[in-house]
Amino acid sequence: MHIQTLAVQALRDHEHGAVVPPVHLASTFELDPATSGGDFSYQRGGNPTRAQLETVLAALEDGALEGREQPSRGFAFATGMAATSAAFSLLHTGDEVILPTSVYGGTFRFVETGFERLGLGARWVRDLGELTEADFGESTRMVFVETPTNPTLRVTDLRRIVELAHAHGALVVVDNTFLTPLLQRPLDLGADLVVQSATKYLAGHADLLAGVVTTRDPEIAEKIALSQKTYGGVLSPFDSYRLIQDIKTLPLRLAQQQASAITIAEHLRGHEAVSRVLTPGSHDEREARIQADQADGPGAVLSFELVDGVDRVRFLRALRIPAYAVSLGGVESLICYPATTTHDAMTPQARVDADITEGMLRLSVGIEEVQDLVADLDQALDAAR
Ligand SMILES: *Cc1c(COP(=O)(O)O)cnc(C)c1O
């Protein structure tokens, strides 16, 4: 089965033949009095609806329902940050993590405000593409990667990072929110864990927060399961059900969003009011090659800069279709100004280091008719000049 089919058909209710899965709301489950055992005991530790979602998440990561020697396991969390926190919970006091300065703002905040108290170290690198042996210390235990990066859409060679990290006994965690397993499957490239904010493309309708961890390492899987149960940031049965349903249309949504994003990027590149358009692979030929090699497409987020003299606020106010809002991946187009929204936790210097310029806007392309989006961007650019 193709991944598009799996998204719809990974689950079957064999009991009643219902074409959508049942929602099990029970907080507690009857146990065998002899052993106090059972498939499920208490909702935080696991419940049938979340387990069904986790089956779908693992199937998407593997591109298959079964037949893999080492299949993925998926874990559903209440938010993407809960999933990222679960990945960080694998660390011990004294461990160091290598991260790119352009990492997601919430992850940046976790590292900046939480790591020191937890006795963890962070080594910020401006460009993971330039990571070398010398960046690894004795206590480096993890490399945290986002490719493409947000909002600069820089591409990191995952195979190279995996090779370097594993040679130094460090785990590789990839935040795959921007591409989803439909376009990029980091575990196939050797990464140890994938985290995703399912709030974005997987859920896709700007009405649900969720996070995902996937891994093929049985030991790591046990630790993530324990962290899910211990820290308790689990996804509810009802939201698990909703995410199962949302994932069914993910392939269609993402295909449309990506096609539109490509059209819009091309259009803006030719527009005299726009000075720079950033898409995965646009940085240079090397990154274009890596992107083509490790992903099946650029996704549907792009960033661009207005030329001097085009008023940003006037442009944003003149837009009729994309809402000025943070977040991404939904069916509605959204636009935001990273410097004062998604990346405001960074110091101005940290933003300069990450190449997040004062003029940069980030557009998450939705499923509206692309001609309408192009016309709307054009009229707003005209109005701002
Ligand atoms: C939104 C986002 C997160 C955090 O997810 P939440 O569901 O908001 O907690 C993490 N990483 C990336 C790349 C994101 O875009």
Coordinates of C-alpha atoms and ligand atoms in Angstrom, one line a residue:
M1 CA 0.0 0.0 0.0
H2 CA 1.1 3.5 -0.7
I3 CA 1.4 6.0 2.2
Q4 CA -1.7 7.8 0.8
T5 CA -3.7 4.7 1.1
L6 CA -2.3 3.9 4.6
A7 CA -3.4 7.3 5.9
V8 CA -7.0 6.2 5.2
Q9 CA -6.9 2.4 5.5
A10 CA -4.4 1.7 8.3
L11 CA -7.3 1.0 10.7
R12 CA -10.2 -1.4 10.5
D13 CA -12.8 -2.1 13.1
H14 CA -13.1 -5.9 12.9
E15 CA -15.6 -6.1 15.7
H16 CA -18.5 -4.2 14.1
G17 CA -17.2 -3.2 10.7
A18 CA -17.5 0.5 11.5
V19 CA -15.6 2.5 8.9
V20 CA -14.4 5.0 11.5
P21 CA -12.8 3.9 14.7
P22 CA -14.7 3.9 18.0
V23 CA -13.8 6.4 20.7
H24 CA -13.0 4.8 24.1
L25 CA -13.4 7.4 26.7
A26 CA -12.9 5.1 29.8
S27 CA -10.4 6.4 32.2
T28 CA -10.0 2.9 33.8
F29 CA -10.3 -0.6 32.5
E30 CA -11.4 -3.8 34.2
L31 CA -8.4 -6.1 35.0
D32 CA -7.8 -9.8 35.5
P33 CA -8.1 -10.2 39.3
A34 CA -5.5 -13.0 39.2
T35 CA -2.8 -10.9 37.6
S36 CA -4.2 -7.3 37.7
G37 CA -3.2 -7.4 34.0
G38 CA -5.0 -6.5 30.8
D39 CA -4.3 -4.7 27.5
F40 CA -5.2 -1.4 29.1
S41 CA -5.4 -0.4 32.8
Y42 CA -5.6 3.3 33.1
Q43 CA -6.1 5.9 30.4
R44 CA -2.8 7.8 30.9
G45 CA -0.8 4.7 30.4
G46 CA -2.6 3.8 27.2
N47 CA -6.1 3.5 25.8
P48 CA -7.6 1.8 22.7
T49 CA -8.2 5.0 20.8
R50 CA -4.8 6.5 21.3
A51 CA -3.3 3.1 20.5
Q52 CA -5.2 3.1 17.2
L53 CA -3.8 6.6 16.4
E54 CA -0.3 5.4 17.4
T55 CA -0.7 2.5 14.9
V56 CA -1.4 5.0 12.1
L57 CA 1.5 7.2 13.1
A58 CA 3.9 4.3 13.1
A59 CA 2.5 3.0 9.7
L60 CA 3.0 6.5 8.2
E61 CA 6.6 6.7 9.5
D62 CA 7.4 3.2 8.0
G63 CA 5.3 3.7 4.9
A64 CA 3.9 0.3 5.7
L65 CA 1.6 -1.4 8.1
E66 CA 3.7 -4.5 8.7
G67 CA 6.5 -6.5 7.2
R68 CA 9.4 -4.4 8.5
E69 CA 12.0 -6.1 10.5
Q70 CA 12.2 -3.2 13.0
P71 CA 8.9 -1.4 12.8
S72 CA 8.4 2.1 14.2
R73 CA 6.4 2.8 17.3
G74 CA 4.4 5.9 17.6
F75 CA 3.5 7.9 20.7
A76 CA 0.8 10.6 20.8
F77 CA 1.2 13.6 23.1
A78 CA -1.1 16.5 24.0
T79 CA 1.2 19.0 22.1
G80 CA 4.3 19.1 20.0
M81 CA 6.2 20.6 22.9
A82 CA 5.2 17.6 25.1
A83 CA 6.6 15.4 22.4
T84 CA 9.9 17.4 22.3
S85 CA 10.0 17.4 26.1
A86 CA 9.7 13.6 25.9
A87 CA 12.7 13.5 23.6
F88 CA 14.7 15.7 26.0
S89 CA 13.6 13.4 28.9
L90 CA 16.0 10.8 27.5
L91 CA 18.9 13.0 28.7
H92 CA 20.8 12.8 32.0
T93 CA 22.3 15.6 34.1
G94 CA 25.6 16.6 32.5
D95 CA 24.6 15.7 28.9
E96 CA 25.0 18.2 26.1
V97 CA 22.7 18.7 23.1
I98 CA 23.8 20.3 19.8
L99 CA 21.0 22.4 18.3
P100 CA 20.8 24.9 15.4
T101 CA 20.2 28.5 16.3
S102 CA 17.2 28.5 14.0
V103 CA 15.3 25.8 16.0
Y104 CA 11.6 26.2 16.7
G105 CA 10.9 29.1 19.1
G106 CA 9.3 26.8 21.8
T107 CA 12.3 24.4 21.6
F108 CA 14.6 27.4 21.9
R109 CA 12.7 28.6 25.0
F110 CA 12.9 25.1 26.6
V111 CA 16.6 25.0 26.1
E112 CA 17.2 28.6 27.2
T113 CA 15.0 28.5 30.3
G114 CA 15.1 24.9 31.3
F115 CA 18.4 23.2 30.4
E116 CA 20.6 24.9 33.0
R117 CA 18.2 24.0 35.9
L118 CA 18.1 20.5 34.6
G119 CA 21.9 20.3 34.5
L120 CA 21.9 20.0 30.7
G121 CA 24.2 21.7 28.3
A122 CA 23.4 23.2 24.9
R123 CA 25.8 23.8 22.1
W124 CA 24.2 26.2 19.6
V125 CA 25.5 26.0 16.0
R126 CA 24.5 28.5 13.4
D127 CA 24.4 26.0 10.6
L128 CA 24.2 22.2 11.1
G129 CA 25.6 21.8 7.6
E130 CA 29.0 23.0 9.0
L131 CA 28.9 20.6 12.0
T132 CA 32.3 18.8 12.4
E133 CA 33.9 16.3 14.7
A134 CA 35.2 19.2 16.8
D135 CA 31.7 20.2 17.8
F136 CA 31.2 16.9 19.7
G137 CA 32.4 16.9 23.3
E138 CA 32.6 14.0 25.7
S139 CA 29.2 14.7 27.0
T140 CA 27.4 15.3 23.7
R141 CA 24.5 12.9 23.7
M142 CA 22.0 14.3 21.2
V143 CA 21.8 16.3 18.0
F144 CA 18.5 18.0 17.6
V145 CA 17.7 18.8 13.9
E146 CA 15.0 20.6 12.1
T147 CA 15.1 20.4 8.3
P148 CA 13.9 22.5 6.7
T149 CA 14.5 25.2 9.4
N150 CA 11.8 27.6 10.5
P151 CA 11.5 30.3 9.1
T152 CA 14.7 30.3 7.0
L153 CA 14.0 26.9 5.3
R154 CA 17.6 25.9 5.4
V155 CA 18.2 22.2 4.6
T156 CA 20.4 19.9 6.7
D157 CA 21.9 16.7 5.3
L158 CA 20.4 14.1 7.7
R159 CA 22.6 11.2 6.7
R160 CA 25.7 13.2 7.4
I161 CA 24.4 14.3 10.8
V162 CA 23.5 10.7 11.6
E163 CA 26.9 9.5 10.7
L164 CA 28.7 12.2 12.7
A165 CA 26.4 11.8 15.7
H166 CA 26.5 8.0 15.8
A167 CA 30.3 8.0 15.6
H168 CA 30.2 10.0 18.8
G169 CA 27.5 7.9 20.5
A170 CA 24.9 10.7 20.2
L171 CA 21.3 10.3 19.3
V172 CA 19.7 12.2 16.4
V173 CA 16.3 13.7 17.0
V174 CA 14.5 15.2 14.0
D175 CA 11.6 17.7 14.3
N176 CA 9.8 16.7 11.1
T177 CA 6.8 19.0 11.6
F178 CA 7.3 20.9 8.3
L179 CA 7.4 17.9 6.0
T180 CA 5.6 15.1 7.8
P181 CA 6.3 11.5 7.0
L182 CA 4.6 12.0 3.7
L183 CA 7.5 14.0 2.4
Q184 CA 10.4 13.0 4.6
R185 CA 11.0 9.9 6.8
P186 CA 14.1 10.6 9.0
L187 CA 14.1 7.1 10.6
D188 CA 14.8 5.7 7.1
L189 CA 17.8 8.0 7.0
G190 CA 19.2 6.7 10.3
A191 CA 17.7 9.2 12.8
D192 CA 16.8 7.7 16.2
L193 CA 13.7 9.7 17.0
V194 CA 11.3 11.9 15.1
V195 CA 9.1 14.5 16.9
Q196 CA 6.3 16.3 15.2
S197 CA 3.8 19.0 16.1
A198 CA 0.7 17.3 14.9
T199 CA -1.0 20.6 15.5
K200 CA 0.2 21.6 12.1
Y201 CA -0.1 19.4 9.0
L202 CA -1.3 16.2 10.6
A203 CA -4.3 17.8 12.2
G204 CA -4.5 20.5 9.6
H205 CA -7.6 22.5 10.6
A206 CA -6.2 24.9 13.2
D207 CA -8.5 23.4 15.9
L208 CA -6.4 20.7 17.6
L209 CA -3.1 20.5 19.5
A210 CA -1.1 17.3 19.4
G211 CA 2.4 16.0 19.3
V212 CA 4.0 12.8 18.0
V213 CA 7.2 10.8 18.8
T214 CA 8.2 7.9 16.6
T215 CA 11.2 5.6 16.9
R216 CA 12.4 2.2 15.8
D217 CA 14.7 1.6 18.8
P218 CA 12.9 -0.7 21.3
E219 CA 14.8 0.7 24.2
I220 CA 14.1 4.3 23.3
A221 CA 10.5 3.3 22.7
E222 CA 10.2 1.9 26.3
K223 CA 11.6 5.1 27.7
I224 CA 9.3 7.3 25.7
A225 CA 6.3 5.2 26.8
L226 CA 7.4 5.6 30.4
S227 CA 7.9 9.3 30.0
Q228 CA 4.4 9.6 28.4
K229 CA 2.9 7.8 31.4
T230 CA 5.1 9.6 34.0
Y231 CA 4.9 13.2 32.9
G232 CA 1.4 12.7 31.7
G233 CA 1.2 15.0 28.6
V234 CA -0.9 12.4 26.7
L235 CA -3.4 13.0 23.9
S236 CA -7.1 12.5 25.0
P237 CA -9.2 9.7 23.4
F238 CA -11.4 12.3 21.6
D239 CA -8.5 14.2 20.2
S240 CA -6.8 10.9 19.2
Y241 CA -10.0 10.1 17.3
R242 CA -10.0 13.5 15.6
L243 CA -6.4 13.2 14.6
I244 CA -7.0 9.7 13.1
Q245 CA -9.8 11.3 11.0
D246 CA -7.7 14.4 10.1
I247 CA -4.8 12.2 8.9
K248 CA -7.0 10.6 6.3
T249 CA -7.1 13.8 4.2
L250 CA -3.4 14.7 5.0
P251 CA -2.1 13.4 1.6
L252 CA -4.7 15.4 -0.4
R253 CA -4.3 18.6 1.7
L254 CA -0.5 18.5 1.6
A255 CA -0.4 17.8 -2.1
Q256 CA -2.6 20.8 -2.9
Q257 CA -0.8 23.0 -0.4
Q258 CA 2.6 22.1 -1.7
A259 CA 1.6 22.6 -5.4
S260 CA 0.2 26.0 -4.5
A261 CA 3.3 27.0 -2.4
I262 CA 5.5 26.2 -5.4
T263 CA 3.4 28.4 -7.7
I264 CA 3.4 31.2 -5.1
A265 CA 7.1 31.0 -4.6
E266 CA 7.7 31.3 -8.3
H267 CA 5.4 34.2 -8.6
L268 CA 7.0 36.1 -5.7
R269 CA 10.4 35.5 -7.1
G270 CA 9.4 37.5 -10.2
H271 CA 7.8 40.3 -8.2
E272 CA 9.6 43.6 -7.9
A273 CA 8.3 44.3 -4.4
V274 CA 9.9 41.1 -3.1
S275 CA 13.6 41.0 -2.5
R276 CA 14.1 37.4 -1.5
V277 CA 12.1 34.2 -1.4
L278 CA 13.2 31.3 0.8
T279 CA 12.1 27.7 0.1
P280 CA 13.8 24.4 1.0
G281 CA 16.8 24.1 -1.3
S282 CA 16.8 27.7 -2.3
H283 CA 19.9 28.6 -0.2
D284 CA 22.4 27.0 -2.6
E285 CA 22.8 24.1 -5.0
R286 CA 24.2 21.9 -2.3
E287 CA 21.1 22.2 -0.2
A288 CA 18.9 21.8 -3.3
R289 CA 20.6 18.5 -4.0
I290 CA 20.3 17.3 -0.3
Q291 CA 16.6 18.3 -0.3
A292 CA 15.9 16.4 -3.6
D293 CA 17.8 13.4 -2.2
Q294 CA 16.2 13.1 1.3
A295 CA 12.7 14.5 0.8
D296 CA 9.9 14.0 -1.7
G297 CA 9.0 17.7 -1.9
P298 CA 9.5 21.2 -0.4
G299 CA 6.3 21.2 1.7
A300 CA 4.1 24.3 1.8
V301 CA 5.8 26.9 3.9
L302 CA 7.8 29.7 2.4
S303 CA 9.4 32.9 3.6
F304 CA 10.0 36.1 1.8
E305 CA 11.3 39.6 2.3
L306 CA 9.8 42.8 1.0
V307 CA 12.0 45.4 -0.7
D308 CA 12.8 48.6 1.1
G309 CA 10.0 51.0 0.8
V310 CA 7.2 48.4 0.9
D311 CA 5.4 48.9 4.2
R312 CA 5.1 45.5 6.0
V313 CA 2.1 46.5 8.2
R314 CA 0.3 48.0 5.2
F315 CA 0.9 44.9 3.2
L316 CA -0.3 42.6 6.0
R317 CA -3.4 44.7 6.6
A318 CA -4.3 44.7 2.9
L319 CA -4.3 40.9 2.7
R320 CA -7.8 39.5 2.5
I321 CA -7.0 35.7 2.5
P322 CA -4.1 34.8 4.6
A323 CA -4.8 35.6 8.3
Y324 CA -2.0 37.3 10.2
A325 CA -1.4 34.5 12.7
V326 CA 1.3 32.2 14.0
S327 CA 1.1 28.4 13.4
L328 CA 1.1 26.7 10.0
G329 CA 0.0 23.6 8.2
G330 CA -3.8 24.2 8.3
V331 CA -6.2 24.4 5.4
E332 CA -6.4 28.2 5.9
S333 CA -3.4 30.2 4.6
L334 CA -1.6 32.0 7.4
I335 CA 1.1 34.6 7.3
C336 CA 3.3 35.9 10.2
Y337 CA 6.2 38.1 11.0
P338 CA 8.7 35.8 12.8
A339 CA 10.7 38.5 14.5
T340 CA 7.9 39.6 16.8
T341 CA 5.8 36.4 16.9
T342 CA 7.3 32.9 16.5
H343 CA 10.8 33.9 17.2
D344 CA 10.3 36.7 19.8
A345 CA 11.8 34.5 22.5
M346 CA 15.2 35.0 20.7
T347 CA 17.4 38.0 21.4
P348 CA 17.9 40.3 18.4
Q349 CA 21.5 38.9 18.2
A350 CA 20.2 35.3 18.2
R351 CA 17.9 36.2 15.3
V352 CA 20.7 37.8 13.4
D353 CA 22.8 34.6 14.0
A354 CA 19.9 32.5 12.7
D355 CA 19.5 34.8 9.6
I356 CA 15.9 35.7 10.7
T357 CA 16.0 39.2 9.2
E358 CA 13.8 42.1 10.4
G359 CA 12.0 42.1 7.0
M360 CA 11.2 38.4 6.8
L361 CA 7.6 37.1 6.5
R362 CA 6.5 33.5 6.7
L363 CA 3.6 32.2 4.7
S364 CA 1.9 28.9 5.3
V365 CA -0.1 28.0 2.2
G366 CA -3.5 26.6 2.7
I367 CA -5.9 24.9 0.3
E368 CA -7.6 28.0 -1.2
E369 CA -7.5 28.3 -5.0
V370 CA -4.0 29.3 -5.8
Q371 CA -5.0 32.0 -8.3
D372 CA -7.0 33.7 -5.5
L373 CA -3.9 33.6 -3.2
V374 CA -1.6 35.0 -5.9
A375 CA -4.1 37.8 -6.8
D376 CA -4.5 38.6 -3.1
L377 CA -0.7 38.8 -2.5
D378 CA -0.4 41.0 -5.6
Q379 CA -3.1 43.5 -4.6
A380 CA -1.6 43.7 -1.0
L381 CA 1.9 44.3 -2.4
D382 CA 0.5 47.1 -4.6
A383 CA -1.3 48.7 -1.7
A384 CA 1.8 48.7 0.4
R385 CA 4.0 50.5 -2.1
Ligands
LIG1 C1 4.5 24.3 16.4 C2 5.8 23.6 16.4 C3 6.2 22.9 17.5 C4 5.4 22.8 18.8 O1 4.2 22.2 18.7 P1 2.9 22.5 19.6 O2 1.9 21.6 19.1 O3 2.6 24.0 19.4 O4 3.3 22.3 21.0 C5 7.4 22.2 17.5 N1 8.2 22.2 16.3 C6 7.8 22.9 15.2 C7 8.7 22.9 14.0 C8 6.6 23.6 15.2 O5 6.2 24.3 14.1

